[in-house]
Amino acid sequence: MKRPQITGETIWITGASAGIGLALAKKLCQHNTVIISGRHQDTLDRIVEQHPSMKAVVFDVTDKAQISTVQTALIELTPYLDRVILNAGNCEYFSIDKPDWLIMERMMQVNFLGMVHSVQASLELLKQASKQNKLPHIVGIGSQAIQAPFTKAEGYGASKAAVSYWLDSLRIDLAGLGIDVSEILPGFVDTRLTQKNDFPMPFLMSVDEAAERIIKGIVKRPLQYAFPKRLTGLLWLARRFPRRWMALQQQGVSAKDKSD
Ligand SMILES: NC(=O)c1ccc[n+]([C@@H]2O[C@H](COP(=O)([O-])OP(=O)(O)OC[C@H]3O[C@@H](n4cnc5c(N)ncnc54)[C@H](OP(=O)(O)O)[C@@H]3O)[C@@H](O)[C@H]2O)c1
């Protein structure tokens, strides 16, 4: 039988009520203690009912006022955390024709500040793991959207670029405390976040496959792990030929305008 890659750990996953976070929680709870978070108690309760080895802590990551309550709730559940998977996030697209400028604020709140708040709530427990000679690990879920500019992604892309820089910087400062930091850059994954997209999503993968790849990826504690590689290659070309990429993106927008 294949040995599980991550086993015997206590892991906190934010945004684990749906999509990638839930898929990770379901896989990891078979051999680990998994604490799941999301905004809605009833949703979390239903998941725990089906997976009794999971525990739940309600957390709206955008709400600074909840940080100390969440920290206390986590401390009541565990004396330390081996791994924290910072996954909670959302995507809203900006339209220059009907601009909702608050999208930029909302994207920074949930994707960037939400990650900051989650580290604030869990850092003490990661430090406790380090004191016990464990190898604590922060895993931030970013996005391949940072590899090249996408149309309408002014808010989403900028928030994920902020996440990327923040994790790079945090990694340097946490190294002395024995805490590793990895950034995961998924491509398109079939979740409710992408199900509302009305444009082609190259190399779209199932949420199950994405969770499998993330688990395989984080075992090696990379600085950054992007998948699928075919999309990484395409976006590498986009950066090499930025005007061509811009023209392709614009063509996509005008084709869509014509069909509306
Ligand atoms: N799907 C993709 O193609 C893709 C690609 C690259 C990166 N990602 C990233 O992967 C992460 C997960 O995305 P997904 O596709 O799995 O999306 P999803 O299916 O919509 O799930 C999002 C999760 O985040 C939680 N969440 C949203 N807002 C929250 C808030 N304010 N506080 C706490 N939790 C919140 C949701 O829980 P509740 O609604 O129950 O609170 C849910 O559990 C995101 O960071 C996303 O940017 C996704």
PDB file of N, CA, C and O in Angstrom, residues 118-158:
ATOM      1  N   SER A 118      -4.949  35.366   9.122  1.00  0.00           N
ATOM      2  CA  SER A 118      -4.862  33.935   9.458  1.00  0.00           C
ATOM      3  C   SER A 118      -3.492  33.595  10.048  1.00  0.00           C
ATOM      4  O   SER A 118      -3.390  32.768  10.957  1.00  0.00           O
ATOM      5  N   VAL A 119      -2.445  34.236   9.539  1.00  0.00           N
ATOM      6  CA  VAL A 119      -1.115  34.007  10.121  1.00  0.00           C
ATOM      7  C   VAL A 119      -1.076  34.598  11.535  1.00  0.00           C
ATOM      8  O   VAL A 119      -0.550  33.976  12.466  1.00  0.00           O
ATOM      9  N   GLN A 120      -1.685  35.778  11.695  1.00  0.00           N
ATOM     10  CA  GLN A 120      -1.741  36.377  13.037  1.00  0.00           C
ATOM     11  C   GLN A 120      -2.377  35.406  14.033  1.00  0.00           C
ATOM     12  O   GLN A 120      -1.909  35.262  15.155  1.00  0.00           O
ATOM     13  N   ALA A 121      -3.461  34.755  13.599  1.00  0.00           N
ATOM     14  CA  ALA A 121      -4.215  33.870  14.496  1.00  0.00           C
ATOM     15  C   ALA A 121      -3.468  32.573  14.794  1.00  0.00           C
ATOM     16  O   ALA A 121      -3.738  31.935  15.814  1.00  0.00           O
ATOM     17  N   SER A 122      -2.546  32.170  13.932  1.00  0.00           N
ATOM     18  CA  SER A 122      -1.942  30.834  14.092  1.00  0.00           C
ATOM     19  C   SER A 122      -0.452  30.847  14.410  1.00  0.00           C
ATOM     20  O   SER A 122       0.120  29.794  14.721  1.00  0.00           O
ATOM     21  N   LEU A 123       0.183  32.007  14.355  1.00  0.00           N
ATOM     22  CA  LEU A 123       1.650  32.047  14.496  1.00  0.00           C
ATOM     23  C   LEU A 123       2.124  31.455  15.819  1.00  0.00           C
ATOM     24  O   LEU A 123       3.116  30.723  15.859  1.00  0.00           O
ATOM     25  N   GLU A 124       1.428  31.767  16.907  1.00  0.00           N
ATOM     26  CA  GLU A 124       1.848  31.266  18.212  1.00  0.00           C
ATOM     27  C   GLU A 124       1.897  29.727  18.215  1.00  0.00           C
ATOM     28  O   GLU A 124       2.834  29.126  18.730  1.00  0.00           O
ATOM     29  N   LEU A 125       0.884  29.115  17.601  1.00  0.00           N
ATOM     30  CA  LEU A 125       0.826  27.645  17.586  1.00  0.00           C
ATOM     31  C   LEU A 125       1.886  27.043  16.656  1.00  0.00           C
ATOM     32  O   LEU A 125       2.361  25.933  16.889  1.00  0.00           O
ATOM     33  N   LEU A 126       2.261  27.776  15.619  1.00  0.00           N
ATOM     34  CA  LEU A 126       3.349  27.312  14.749  1.00  0.00           C
ATOM     35  C   LEU A 126       4.676  27.396  15.515  1.00  0.00           C
ATOM     36  O   LEU A 126       5.527  26.497  15.435  1.00  0.00           O
ATOM     37  N   LYS A 127       4.829  28.474  16.289  1.00  0.00           N
ATOM     38  CA  LYS A 127       6.048  28.622  17.106  1.00  0.00           C
ATOM     39  C   LYS A 127       6.139  27.493  18.130  1.00  0.00           C
ATOM     40  O   LYS A 127       7.221  26.978  18.398  1.00  0.00           O
ATOM     41  N   GLN A 128       5.001  27.106  18.689  1.00  0.00           N
ATOM     42  CA  GLN A 128       4.982  26.020  19.669  1.00  0.00           C
ATOM     43  C   GLN A 128       5.464  24.724  19.019  1.00  0.00           C
ATOM     44  O   GLN A 128       6.196  23.954  19.631  1.00  0.00           O
ATOM     45  N   ALA A 129       5.057  24.495  17.768  1.00  0.00           N
ATOM     46  CA  ALA A 129       5.501  23.293  17.046  1.00  0.00           C
ATOM     47  C   ALA A 129       7.018  23.321  16.882  1.00  0.00           C
ATOM     48  O   ALA A 129       7.709  22.318  17.087  1.00  0.00           O
ATOM     49  N   SER A 130       7.533  24.496  16.539  1.00  0.00           N
ATOM     50  CA  SER A 130       8.967  24.645  16.336  1.00  0.00           C
ATOM     51  C   SER A 130       9.719  24.355  17.643  1.00  0.00           C
ATOM     52  O   SER A 130      10.755  23.661  17.632  1.00  0.00           O
ATOM     53  N   LYS A 131       9.175  24.851  18.772  1.00  0.00           N
ATOM     54  CA  LYS A 131       9.827  24.612  20.077  1.00  0.00           C
ATOM     55  C   LYS A 131       9.881  23.122  20.401  1.00  0.00           C
ATOM     56  O   LYS A 131      10.740  22.681  21.133  1.00  0.00           O
ATOM     57  N   GLN A 132       8.928  22.363  19.840  1.00  0.00           N
ATOM     58  CA  GLN A 132       8.913  20.919  20.096  1.00  0.00           C
ATOM     59  C   GLN A 132       9.673  20.155  19.005  1.00  0.00           C
ATOM     60  O   GLN A 132       9.440  18.960  18.781  1.00  0.00           O
ATOM     61  N   ASN A 133      10.567  20.897  18.324  1.00  0.00           N
ATOM     62  CA  ASN A 133      11.407  20.304  17.269  1.00  0.00           C
ATOM     63  C   ASN A 133      10.623  19.676  16.136  1.00  0.00           C
ATOM     64  O   ASN A 133      11.072  18.719  15.501  1.00  0.00           O
ATOM     65  N   LYS A 134       9.415  20.199  15.894  1.00  0.00           N
ATOM     66  CA  LYS A 134       8.682  19.783  14.707  1.00  0.00           C
ATOM     67  C   LYS A 134       9.085  20.742  13.590  1.00  0.00           C
ATOM     68  O   LYS A 134       9.876  21.657  13.823  1.00  0.00           O
ATOM     69  N   LEU A 135       8.544  20.532  12.396  1.00  0.00           N
ATOM     70  CA  LEU A 135       8.945  21.377  11.271  1.00  0.00           C
ATOM     71  C   LEU A 135       7.722  22.125  10.737  1.00  0.00           C
ATOM     72  O   LEU A 135       7.146  21.748   9.714  1.00  0.00           O
ATOM     73  N   PRO A 136       7.275  23.165  11.470  1.00  0.00           N
ATOM     74  CA  PRO A 136       6.049  23.848  11.051  1.00  0.00           C
ATOM     75  C   PRO A 136       6.155  24.474   9.656  1.00  0.00           C
ATOM     76  O   PRO A 136       7.238  24.889   9.231  1.00  0.00           O
ATOM     77  N   HIS A 137       5.002  24.534   9.001  1.00  0.00           N
ATOM     78  CA  HIS A 137       5.002  24.914   7.585  1.00  0.00           C
ATOM     79  C   HIS A 137       3.765  25.756   7.276  1.00  0.00           C
ATOM     80  O   HIS A 137       2.634  25.323   7.527  1.00  0.00           O
ATOM     81  N   ILE A 138       3.985  26.939   6.733  1.00  0.00           N
ATOM     82  CA  ILE A 138       2.885  27.783   6.244  1.00  0.00           C
ATOM     83  C   ILE A 138       2.796  27.584   4.734  1.00  0.00           C
ATOM     84  O   ILE A 138       3.800  27.717   4.021  1.00  0.00           O
ATOM     85  N   VAL A 139       1.594  27.279   4.261  1.00  0.00           N
ATOM     86  CA  VAL A 139       1.379  27.089   2.818  1.00  0.00           C
ATOM     87  C   VAL A 139       0.355  28.130   2.360  1.00  0.00           C
ATOM     88  O   VAL A 139      -0.788  28.115   2.817  1.00  0.00           O
ATOM     89  N   GLY A 140       0.765  29.029   1.502  1.00  0.00           N
ATOM     90  CA  GLY A 140      -0.147  30.070   1.000  1.00  0.00           C
ATOM     91  C   GLY A 140      -0.630  29.694  -0.388  1.00  0.00           C
ATOM     92  O   GLY A 140       0.166  29.359  -1.271  1.00  0.00           O
ATOM     93  N   ILE A 141      -1.951  29.726  -0.575  1.00  0.00           N
ATOM     94  CA  ILE A 141      -2.482  29.436  -1.919  1.00  0.00           C
ATOM     95  C   ILE A 141      -2.580  30.747  -2.695  1.00  0.00           C
ATOM     96  O   ILE A 141      -3.399  31.617  -2.387  1.00  0.00           O
ATOM     97  N   GLY A 142      -1.688  30.876  -3.665  1.00  0.00           N
ATOM     98  CA  GLY A 142      -1.698  32.053  -4.547  1.00  0.00           C
ATOM     99  C   GLY A 142      -2.432  31.709  -5.831  1.00  0.00           C
ATOM    100  O   GLY A 142      -3.461  31.021  -5.797  1.00  0.00           O
ATOM    101  N   SER A 143      -1.890  32.151  -6.951  1.00  0.00           N
ATOM    102  CA  SER A 143      -2.524  31.830  -8.237  1.00  0.00           C
ATOM    103  C   SER A 143      -1.538  32.061  -9.375  1.00  0.00           C
ATOM    104  O   SER A 143      -0.706  32.979  -9.323  1.00  0.00           O
ATOM    105  N   GLN A 144      -1.679  31.234 -10.423  1.00  0.00           N
ATOM    106  CA  GLN A 144      -0.853  31.450 -11.628  1.00  0.00           C
ATOM    107  C   GLN A 144      -1.237  32.758 -12.315  1.00  0.00           C
ATOM    108  O   GLN A 144      -0.517  33.207 -13.214  1.00  0.00           O
ATOM    109  N   ALA A 145      -2.321  33.375 -11.889  1.00  0.00           N
ATOM    110  CA  ALA A 145      -2.705  34.679 -12.465  1.00  0.00           C
ATOM    111  C   ALA A 145      -1.585  35.708 -12.303  1.00  0.00           C
ATOM    112  O   ALA A 145      -1.518  36.679 -13.070  1.00  0.00           O
ATOM    113  N   ILE A 146      -0.674  35.499 -11.339  1.00  0.00           N
ATOM    114  CA  ILE A 146       0.394  36.500 -11.147  1.00  0.00           C
ATOM    115  C   ILE A 146       1.486  36.389 -12.212  1.00  0.00           C
ATOM    116  O   ILE A 146       2.358  37.240 -12.295  1.00  0.00           O
ATOM    117  N   GLN A 147       1.434  35.311 -13.024  1.00  0.00           N
ATOM    118  CA  GLN A 147       2.523  35.103 -13.986  1.00  0.00           C
ATOM    119  C   GLN A 147       2.381  35.957 -15.238  1.00  0.00           C
ATOM    120  O   GLN A 147       3.333  36.111 -15.990  1.00  0.00           O
ATOM    121  N   ALA A 148       1.188  36.481 -15.498  1.00  0.00           N
ATOM    122  CA  ALA A 148       0.963  37.366 -16.655  1.00  0.00           C
ATOM    123  C   ALA A 148      -0.354  38.111 -16.426  1.00  0.00           C
ATOM    124  O   ALA A 148      -1.236  37.586 -15.744  1.00  0.00           O
ATOM    125  N   PRO A 149      -0.479  39.323 -16.999  1.00  0.00           N
ATOM    126  CA  PRO A 149      -1.717  40.071 -16.748  1.00  0.00           C
ATOM    127  C   PRO A 149      -2.907  39.490 -17.505  1.00  0.00           C
ATOM    128  O   PRO A 149      -2.811  39.198 -18.696  1.00  0.00           O
ATOM    129  N   PHE A 150      -4.003  39.297 -16.804  1.00  0.00           N
ATOM    130  CA  PHE A 150      -5.243  38.820 -17.429  1.00  0.00           C
ATOM    131  C   PHE A 150      -6.252  39.963 -17.455  1.00  0.00           C
ATOM    132  O   PHE A 150      -6.314  40.771 -16.518  1.00  0.00           O
ATOM    133  N   THR A 151      -7.061  39.978 -18.521  1.00  0.00           N
ATOM    134  CA  THR A 151      -8.121  40.974 -18.604  1.00  0.00           C
ATOM    135  C   THR A 151      -9.079  40.818 -17.411  1.00  0.00           C
ATOM    136  O   THR A 151      -9.343  39.683 -16.981  1.00  0.00           O
ATOM    137  N   LYS A 152      -9.559  41.933 -16.908  1.00  0.00           N
ATOM    138  CA  LYS A 152     -10.550  42.006 -15.815  1.00  0.00           C
ATOM    139  C   LYS A 152     -10.030  41.526 -14.461  1.00  0.00           C
ATOM    140  O   LYS A 152     -10.803  41.431 -13.493  1.00  0.00           O
ATOM    141  N   ALA A 153      -8.726  41.197 -14.384  1.00  0.00           N
ATOM    142  CA  ALA A 153      -8.197  40.634 -13.132  1.00  0.00           C
ATOM    143  C   ALA A 153      -7.439  41.684 -12.314  1.00  0.00           C
ATOM    144  O   ALA A 153      -6.578  41.336 -11.509  1.00  0.00           O
ATOM    145  N   GLU A 154      -7.771  42.962 -12.529  1.00  0.00           N
ATOM    146  CA  GLU A 154      -7.071  44.030 -11.807  1.00  0.00           C
ATOM    147  C   GLU A 154      -7.100  43.794 -10.298  1.00  0.00           C
ATOM    148  O   GLU A 154      -6.119  44.028  -9.593  1.00  0.00           O
ATOM    149  N   GLY A 155      -8.249  43.382  -9.786  1.00  0.00           N
ATOM    150  CA  GLY A 155      -8.384  43.181  -8.340  1.00  0.00           C
ATOM    151  C   GLY A 155      -7.807  41.853  -7.897  1.00  0.00           C
ATOM    152  O   GLY A 155      -6.944  41.793  -7.016  1.00  0.00           O
ATOM    153  N   TYR A 156      -8.246  40.787  -8.549  1.00  0.00           N
ATOM    154  CA  TYR A 156      -7.810  39.436  -8.161  1.00  0.00           C
ATOM    155  C   TYR A 156      -6.288  39.287  -8.327  1.00  0.00           C
ATOM    156  O   TYR A 156      -5.585  38.884  -7.398  1.00  0.00           O
ATOM    157  N   GLY A 157      -5.799  39.649  -9.513  1.00  0.00           N
ATOM    158  CA  GLY A 157      -4.366  39.472  -9.801  1.00  0.00           C
ATOM    159  C   GLY A 157      -3.498  40.290  -8.856  1.00  0.00           C
ATOM    160  O   GLY A 157      -2.481  39.804  -8.350  1.00  0.00           O
ATOM    161  N   ALA A 158      -3.919  41.532  -8.595  1.00  0.00           N
ATOM    162  CA  ALA A 158      -3.114  42.394  -7.715  1.00  0.00           C
ATOM    163  C   ALA A 158      -3.094  41.821  -6.297  1.00  0.00           C
ATOM    164  O   ALA A 158      -2.052  41.838  -5.628  1.00  0.00           O
TER     165      ALA A 158
END
